[in-house]
Amino acid sequence: MSKKEKNDELEEVKETSTGAQQVPGKGLDVGTANLVCASHDTDGEATIKAIRNAFLDIQVDDYTRNMLTKLNVPFINQNNRFYVIGETAFELANVFNRTTKRPMKDGVISSSEQDALAMEKILVESIVGKPVVPNELVYFSIPADPVDSEMNNVFHKGMFEGMLTNMGYNPKAMTEGHAVILSELGDEEFTGIGISFGGGMVNVCVAFKGVPVIYFSTSRSGDWIDKNAAAVTGLQASRITAIKEKGIDMTNPQGKEQEAIVIYYRNLINYTLAQISNKFASGRDLPQFPKDVTIVCSGGTSMIGGFIDVFKQEFAKLSFPIAVGEIRHAEDPLNAVAYGCLVASMSE
């Protein structure tokens, strides 16, 4: 299965596809910042659909409705309230200096957002679509339980199992870090360290021949960077996100805002590596890795310029518990988790 790229945009859903007929089996990355669905077709090519996991409530009046329709802006009328979803919600939030609403927070369904479940269902349906066959298998990503909070994924996992089952699928869960291993380390016999730097959490998996031996998450990631950088610069978190996505070279930050972003990125990377070391130190019956392992980084938070260079700099400061031969980006960082879930789906 190849990862051929052909970029088209249909309203809010970004799709990569060759146009051939789809075959059963999907992989769904349920990310705090983005939702990504991977499938494949009869030509063996991957199909990717992605949408920003966000929404924004807007004023309900005839003028607003007509303007959105005229500009071809997708919107939803839910219980007499209007919402825009995906990338448009993010863009409008920046224009009006508002913060987008998220169906998810810290890697799981948000308990503080009243419309979280209703909006998430709409967003998921927009990229997953209808099953190719009845009871089609779909692997979906979940966070591993965090090492630095009391949160667990039981409710979150159950909600997505129910949502996907009601859509006609046979859902199975997989931790994000494990999905990165399946997507990126096939040539290394699925042995190494996969790290997914998402919007709400960082997910880590250490695997030996495809079997996870250490897996966990942390509560620091992209949103944590945005929140803290915003606090010290006096900006909205959504503005910090926009600055990041516009383009920053972490090895050469320009101005106060970029400096703040890089400081928190370095802290995040160092913190993540320290947690991996702690897990090795406290673990028992861990395998002996016969050769140097590869660390693969994925996720939208890792796509900032210079990320791998800074990761290597922070790695060099630590005494890591196992020998590491290579540190690299996933081939497609934003979609690696979805690809890994697809690999699992096609393996059954």
Tab-separated table of C-alpha atoms in Angstrom:
chain	number	residue	atom	x	y	z
A	1	MET	CA	0.000	0.000	0.000
A	2	SER	CA	1.558	3.227	-1.105
A	3	LYS	CA	1.006	6.753	0.160
A	4	LYS	CA	0.622	8.579	-3.147
A	5	GLU	CA	-0.307	12.233	-2.740
A	6	LYS	CA	-2.853	14.107	-4.827
A	7	ASN	CA	-4.346	17.057	-2.988
A	8	ASP	CA	-7.951	18.082	-3.557
A	9	GLU	CA	-10.214	20.041	-1.245
A	10	LEU	CA	-13.943	19.437	-0.993
A	11	GLU	CA	-15.520	22.060	1.252
A	12	GLU	CA	-14.012	21.448	4.693
A	13	VAL	CA	-12.766	17.911	4.081
A	14	LYS	CA	-9.274	17.555	2.655
A	15	GLU	CA	-9.018	14.380	0.604
A	16	THR	CA	-6.140	12.515	-0.996
A	17	SER	CA	-7.353	9.873	-3.447
A	18	THR	CA	-6.750	8.259	-6.834
A	19	GLY	CA	-10.454	7.835	-7.538
A	20	ALA	CA	-10.401	4.009	-7.772
A	21	GLN	CA	-12.958	1.868	-5.941
A	22	GLN	CA	-12.448	1.563	-2.186
A	23	VAL	CA	-11.986	-1.817	-0.517
A	24	PRO	CA	-13.149	-2.679	3.020
A	25	GLY	CA	-11.089	-1.614	6.015
A	26	LYS	CA	-10.378	1.848	7.417
A	27	GLY	CA	-8.101	3.551	9.913
A	28	LEU	CA	-9.292	6.563	11.907
A	29	ASP	CA	-7.022	8.907	13.829
A	30	VAL	CA	-9.168	10.552	16.487
A	31	GLY	CA	-7.009	13.555	17.305
A	32	THR	CA	-7.754	16.528	19.509
A	33	ALA	CA	-6.760	18.945	16.739
A	34	ASN	CA	-7.494	16.910	13.596
A	35	LEU	CA	-9.522	13.906	12.506
A	36	VAL	CA	-7.939	11.761	9.780
A	37	CYS	CA	-9.413	8.718	8.020
A	38	ALA	CA	-7.294	6.360	5.891
A	39	SER	CA	-8.602	3.727	3.504
A	40	HIS	CA	-7.295	2.128	0.337
A	41	ASP	CA	-8.562	1.288	-3.113
A	42	THR	CA	-8.349	-1.526	-5.627
A	43	ASP	CA	-5.166	0.010	-7.084
A	44	GLY	CA	-3.462	-0.346	-3.700
A	45	GLU	CA	-3.317	3.412	-3.191
A	46	ALA	CA	-4.126	5.100	0.101
A	47	THR	CA	-7.023	7.509	0.429
A	48	ILE	CA	-6.835	10.168	3.126
A	49	LYS	CA	-9.648	12.394	4.348
A	50	ALA	CA	-8.941	14.946	7.079
A	51	ILE	CA	-10.754	17.736	8.883
A	52	ARG	CA	-9.793	20.081	11.680
A	53	ASN	CA	-11.532	18.871	14.843
A	54	ALA	CA	-13.140	22.185	15.750
A	55	PHE	CA	-16.336	24.178	15.501
A	56	LEU	CA	-17.583	27.684	16.195
A	57	ASP	CA	-21.056	28.933	17.062
A	58	ILE	CA	-22.184	31.958	15.074
A	59	GLN	CA	-24.981	34.510	15.232
A	60	VAL	CA	-28.263	33.270	13.806
A	61	ASP	CA	-30.000	35.746	11.495
A	62	ASP	CA	-31.070	35.930	7.860
A	63	TYR	CA	-28.096	38.081	6.860
A	64	THR	CA	-25.564	35.627	8.314
A	65	ARG	CA	-27.304	32.654	6.728
A	66	ASN	CA	-27.399	34.318	3.311
A	67	MET	CA	-23.782	35.458	3.546
A	68	LEU	CA	-22.503	31.990	4.485
A	69	THR	CA	-24.511	30.452	1.661
A	70	LYS	CA	-23.254	33.048	-0.835
A	71	LEU	CA	-19.635	32.412	0.180
A	72	ASN	CA	-20.107	28.615	0.054
A	73	VAL	CA	-19.162	28.313	3.727
A	74	PRO	CA	-20.465	24.996	5.136
A	75	PHE	CA	-22.564	25.478	8.251
A	76	ILE	CA	-24.813	23.364	10.431
A	77	ASN	CA	-28.180	24.223	11.941
A	78	GLN	CA	-28.326	22.195	15.142
A	79	ASN	CA	-31.248	22.807	17.535
A	80	ASN	CA	-31.772	26.306	16.084
A	81	ARG	CA	-28.109	27.183	16.590
A	82	PHE	CA	-25.650	27.737	13.752
A	83	TYR	CA	-22.167	26.257	13.655
A	84	VAL	CA	-19.286	26.273	11.228
A	85	ILE	CA	-16.891	23.352	11.415
A	86	GLY	CA	-13.353	22.427	10.518
A	87	GLU	CA	-10.918	24.858	8.922
A	88	THR	CA	-13.550	27.563	8.469
A	89	ALA	CA	-14.185	27.625	12.219
A	90	PHE	CA	-10.465	28.120	12.815
A	91	GLU	CA	-10.219	30.919	10.234
A	92	LEU	CA	-13.254	32.784	11.569
A	93	ALA	CA	-11.966	32.494	15.132
A	94	ASN	CA	-8.741	34.212	14.078
A	95	VAL	CA	-10.591	36.976	12.239
A	96	PHE	CA	-12.790	37.777	15.242
A	97	ASN	CA	-10.114	37.033	17.875
A	98	ARG	CA	-12.176	34.205	19.313
A	99	THR	CA	-11.152	30.727	20.373
A	100	THR	CA	-12.533	27.762	18.452
A	101	LYS	CA	-14.559	25.213	20.338
A	102	ARG	CA	-13.253	21.676	20.447
A	103	PRO	CA	-15.266	18.458	20.768
A	104	MET	CA	-12.148	17.014	22.392
A	105	LYS	CA	-9.829	18.224	25.113
A	106	ASP	CA	-6.568	16.666	26.300
A	107	GLY	CA	-6.959	13.732	23.917
A	108	VAL	CA	-10.494	12.681	24.914
A	109	ILE	CA	-14.104	13.833	24.487
A	110	SER	CA	-14.528	17.160	26.250
A	111	SER	CA	-16.696	17.087	29.368
A	112	SER	CA	-16.946	20.877	29.463
A	113	GLU	CA	-18.283	21.439	25.931
A	114	GLN	CA	-22.069	21.085	25.788
A	115	ASP	CA	-22.226	20.259	22.077
A	116	ALA	CA	-19.112	18.066	21.977
A	117	LEU	CA	-20.726	14.727	21.143
A	118	ALA	CA	-23.141	16.109	18.551
A	119	MET	CA	-20.402	18.048	16.762
A	120	GLU	CA	-17.932	15.158	16.916
A	121	LYS	CA	-20.431	12.807	15.315
A	122	ILE	CA	-20.937	15.248	12.424
A	123	LEU	CA	-17.185	15.727	11.982
A	124	VAL	CA	-16.449	11.978	12.057
A	125	GLU	CA	-19.237	11.184	9.591
A	126	SER	CA	-17.855	13.800	7.180
A	127	ILE	CA	-14.606	11.878	6.707
A	128	VAL	CA	-15.465	8.241	7.484
A	129	GLY	CA	-18.609	8.068	5.382
A	130	LYS	CA	-20.733	4.961	4.995
A	131	PRO	CA	-19.267	1.447	5.275
A	132	VAL	CA	-18.135	-0.167	2.023
A	133	VAL	CA	-19.618	-3.440	3.308
A	134	PRO	CA	-21.848	-4.126	6.322
A	135	ASN	CA	-19.923	-4.261	9.595
A	136	GLU	CA	-16.744	-2.946	7.926
A	137	LEU	CA	-13.709	-3.099	10.211
A	138	VAL	CA	-12.290	0.243	11.342
A	139	TYR	CA	-9.407	0.652	13.749
A	140	PHE	CA	-9.547	3.973	15.597
A	141	SER	CA	-6.891	5.593	17.724
A	142	ILE	CA	-7.151	6.178	21.450
A	143	PRO	CA	-4.653	7.739	23.845
A	144	ALA	CA	-2.793	5.506	26.246
A	145	ASP	CA	-3.464	6.294	29.890
A	146	PRO	CA	-1.366	9.317	30.925
A	147	VAL	CA	1.511	9.211	33.389
A	148	ASP	CA	0.825	12.699	34.720
A	149	SER	CA	-2.931	12.840	35.361
A	150	GLU	CA	-5.756	10.686	36.741
A	151	MET	CA	-7.604	10.640	33.427
A	152	ASN	CA	-8.346	7.341	31.673
A	153	ASN	CA	-9.703	6.542	28.221
A	154	VAL	CA	-12.583	4.224	29.220
A	155	PHE	CA	-15.453	6.653	28.508
A	156	HIS	CA	-13.754	8.088	25.419
A	157	LYS	CA	-13.152	4.631	23.946
A	158	GLY	CA	-16.719	3.560	24.677
A	159	MET	CA	-18.220	6.660	23.072
A	160	PHE	CA	-16.335	6.149	19.806
A	161	GLU	CA	-17.084	2.429	19.765
A	162	GLY	CA	-20.778	3.271	20.073
A	163	MET	CA	-20.617	6.074	17.503
A	164	LEU	CA	-18.876	3.936	14.878
A	165	THR	CA	-21.080	0.907	15.593
A	166	ASN	CA	-24.177	3.045	15.009
A	167	MET	CA	-22.657	4.119	11.696
A	168	GLY	CA	-22.502	0.455	10.623
A	169	TYR	CA	-18.853	-0.298	11.405
A	170	ASN	CA	-17.034	-2.913	13.467
A	171	PRO	CA	-14.732	-0.671	15.548
A	172	LYS	CA	-11.530	-1.711	17.295
A	173	ALA	CA	-9.265	0.563	19.327
A	174	MET	CA	-5.480	1.004	19.060
A	175	THR	CA	-3.188	3.345	20.970
A	176	GLU	CA	-1.692	6.169	18.910
A	177	GLY	CA	1.926	5.255	19.567
A	178	HIS	CA	1.345	1.653	18.473
A	179	ALA	CA	-0.247	2.928	15.258
A	180	VAL	CA	2.906	4.953	14.523
A	181	ILE	CA	4.993	1.782	14.930
A	182	LEU	CA	2.819	-0.095	12.410
A	183	SER	CA	2.882	2.780	9.945
A	184	GLU	CA	6.580	3.619	10.023
A	185	LEU	CA	8.735	0.745	11.299
A	186	GLY	CA	7.883	-2.151	8.999
A	187	ASP	CA	11.458	-2.274	7.678
A	188	GLU	CA	12.695	-2.547	11.288
A	189	GLU	CA	10.375	-5.503	12.052
A	190	PHE	CA	8.073	-3.106	13.896
A	191	THR	CA	10.708	-2.614	16.573
A	192	GLY	CA	11.490	0.829	17.962
A	193	ILE	CA	9.862	3.878	19.515
A	194	GLY	CA	6.861	5.644	18.003
A	195	ILE	CA	5.854	9.052	19.343
A	196	SER	CA	2.709	10.905	18.291
A	197	PHE	CA	2.827	14.614	19.119
A	198	GLY	CA	-0.844	15.522	18.921
A	199	GLY	CA	-2.857	18.551	19.859
A	200	GLY	CA	-4.036	17.306	23.249
A	201	MET	CA	-1.472	14.711	24.293
A	202	VAL	CA	1.825	13.086	23.428
A	203	ASN	CA	1.502	9.325	22.947
A	204	VAL	CA	4.495	7.003	23.196
A	205	CYS	CA	4.919	3.328	22.336
A	206	VAL	CA	8.050	1.203	22.624
A	207	ALA	CA	7.545	-2.016	20.666
A	208	PHE	CA	9.524	-5.184	20.020
A	209	LYS	CA	8.543	-7.034	16.829
A	210	GLY	CA	5.175	-5.309	16.821
A	211	VAL	CA	4.352	-6.057	20.454
A	212	PRO	CA	4.010	-2.961	22.674
A	213	VAL	CA	6.199	-3.273	25.769
A	214	ILE	CA	5.852	0.314	27.022
A	215	TYR	CA	3.003	2.640	26.138
A	216	PHE	CA	1.755	5.788	27.807
A	217	SER	CA	0.727	9.362	27.157
A	218	THR	CA	1.440	12.740	28.717
A	219	SER	CA	-0.871	15.708	29.108
A	220	ARG	CA	1.596	18.108	27.491
A	221	SER	CA	1.443	18.643	23.752
A	222	GLY	CA	0.387	21.170	21.125
A	223	ASP	CA	-2.454	22.751	23.095
A	224	TRP	CA	-0.195	22.971	26.150
A	225	ILE	CA	2.390	24.863	24.078
A	226	ASP	CA	-0.250	27.209	22.649
A	227	LYS	CA	-1.841	27.901	26.039
A	228	ASN	CA	1.437	28.689	27.779
A	229	ALA	CA	2.947	30.676	24.905
A	230	ALA	CA	-0.286	32.680	24.722
A	231	ALA	CA	-0.153	33.405	28.456
A	232	VAL	CA	3.336	34.926	28.288
A	233	THR	CA	2.702	36.907	25.088
A	234	GLY	CA	-0.819	38.172	25.781
A	235	LEU	CA	-2.322	36.540	22.685
A	236	GLN	CA	-5.199	34.121	22.195
A	237	ALA	CA	-4.128	30.485	21.936
A	238	SER	CA	-5.649	30.322	18.439
A	239	ARG	CA	-3.296	33.123	17.352
A	240	ILE	CA	-0.303	31.141	18.625
A	241	THR	CA	-1.559	28.141	16.638
A	242	ALA	CA	-1.806	30.298	13.521
A	243	ILE	CA	1.739	31.624	14.032
A	244	LYS	CA	3.032	28.054	14.309
A	245	GLU	CA	1.216	26.904	11.200
A	246	LYS	CA	2.240	29.943	9.163
A	247	GLY	CA	5.823	28.775	9.481
A	248	ILE	CA	8.549	28.879	12.132
A	249	ASP	CA	12.118	27.646	12.071
A	250	MET	CA	12.689	26.366	15.604
A	251	THR	CA	16.436	26.665	15.130
A	252	ASN	CA	16.107	30.383	14.339
A	253	PRO	CA	13.063	31.933	16.066
A	254	GLN	CA	12.140	35.510	15.197
A	255	GLY	CA	10.447	37.762	17.759
A	256	LYS	CA	8.925	37.258	21.180
A	257	GLU	CA	6.062	35.029	20.045
A	258	GLN	CA	8.308	32.574	18.215
A	259	GLU	CA	10.820	32.562	21.075
A	260	ALA	CA	8.042	31.625	23.500
A	261	ILE	CA	6.828	28.844	21.215
A	262	VAL	CA	10.319	27.347	20.905
A	263	ILE	CA	10.939	27.497	24.668
A	264	TYR	CA	7.810	25.455	25.339
A	265	TYR	CA	8.587	23.059	22.488
A	266	ARG	CA	11.986	22.306	23.999
A	267	ASN	CA	10.403	21.734	27.381
A	268	LEU	CA	7.828	19.391	25.842
A	269	ILE	CA	10.466	17.302	24.047
A	270	ASN	CA	12.704	17.069	27.111
A	271	TYR	CA	9.740	16.135	29.299
A	272	THR	CA	8.642	13.391	26.889
A	273	LEU	CA	12.112	11.844	26.689
A	274	ALA	CA	12.455	11.962	30.480
A	275	GLN	CA	9.162	10.083	30.863
A	276	ILE	CA	10.372	7.356	28.482
A	277	SER	CA	13.574	7.010	30.517
A	278	ASN	CA	11.554	6.781	33.732
A	279	LYS	CA	9.428	3.995	32.279
A	280	PHE	CA	12.516	1.983	31.357
A	281	ALA	CA	13.993	2.538	34.810
A	282	SER	CA	10.846	1.316	36.568
A	283	GLY	CA	9.975	-1.518	34.186
A	284	ARG	CA	10.553	-5.223	34.678
A	285	ASP	CA	10.972	-8.041	32.174
A	286	LEU	CA	11.654	-5.639	29.327
A	287	PRO	CA	13.186	-7.150	26.169
A	288	GLN	CA	16.851	-6.735	25.325
A	289	PHE	CA	17.003	-4.867	22.043
A	290	PRO	CA	19.692	-6.609	19.944
A	291	LYS	CA	20.540	-3.506	17.908
A	292	ASP	CA	20.079	0.250	17.920
A	293	VAL	CA	16.445	1.300	17.644
A	294	THR	CA	14.787	4.074	15.652
A	295	ILE	CA	12.686	6.851	17.152
A	296	VAL	CA	9.931	8.046	14.812
A	297	CYS	CA	8.069	11.290	15.519
A	298	SER	CA	4.634	12.005	14.076
A	299	GLY	CA	1.627	14.239	14.660
A	300	GLY	CA	0.682	17.778	13.735
A	301	THR	CA	2.610	19.297	16.635
A	302	SER	CA	5.827	17.810	15.204
A	303	MET	CA	5.379	19.477	11.798
A	304	ILE	CA	6.872	22.814	12.829
A	305	GLY	CA	10.127	23.674	11.037
A	306	GLY	CA	13.287	22.378	12.697
A	307	PHE	CA	11.453	19.968	15.006
A	308	ILE	CA	13.718	16.974	14.440
A	309	ASP	CA	16.871	19.106	14.790
A	310	VAL	CA	15.672	20.426	18.156
A	311	PHE	CA	14.537	16.930	19.192
A	312	LYS	CA	18.065	15.642	18.538
A	313	GLN	CA	19.545	18.524	20.540
A	314	GLU	CA	17.341	17.733	23.542
A	315	PHE	CA	18.010	13.992	23.170
A	316	ALA	CA	21.768	14.631	23.312
A	317	LYS	CA	21.358	16.254	26.733
A	318	LEU	CA	20.009	13.047	28.292
A	319	SER	CA	21.428	9.663	29.173
A	320	PHE	CA	18.918	7.483	27.339
A	321	PRO	CA	18.415	3.903	28.607
A	322	ILE	CA	18.712	2.129	25.224
A	323	ALA	CA	20.864	2.646	22.146
A	324	VAL	CA	19.196	4.776	19.473
A	325	GLY	CA	20.484	4.672	15.923
A	326	GLU	CA	18.181	7.093	14.122
A	327	ILE	CA	15.732	9.844	15.011
A	328	ARG	CA	13.445	10.823	12.157
A	329	HIS	CA	10.076	12.124	11.125
A	330	ALA	CA	7.308	9.852	9.954
A	331	GLU	CA	6.989	9.790	6.172
A	332	ASP	CA	3.671	11.625	6.515
A	333	PRO	CA	3.583	13.035	10.068
A	334	LEU	CA	0.005	14.288	10.079
A	335	ASN	CA	-1.435	11.029	8.747
A	336	ALA	CA	0.874	8.395	10.269
A	337	VAL	CA	-1.548	7.332	13.017
A	338	ALA	CA	-4.386	6.875	10.520
A	339	TYR	CA	-2.083	4.858	8.241
A	340	GLY	CA	-1.068	2.656	11.175
A	341	CYS	CA	-4.692	2.013	12.073
A	342	LEU	CA	-5.317	1.135	8.418
A	343	VAL	CA	-2.407	-1.342	8.480
A	344	ALA	CA	-4.008	-3.029	11.500
A	345	SER	CA	-7.370	-3.117	9.746
A	346	MET	CA	-5.921	-4.696	6.603
A	347	SER	CA	-3.981	-7.285	8.618
A	348	GLU	CA	-7.121	-9.055	9.829
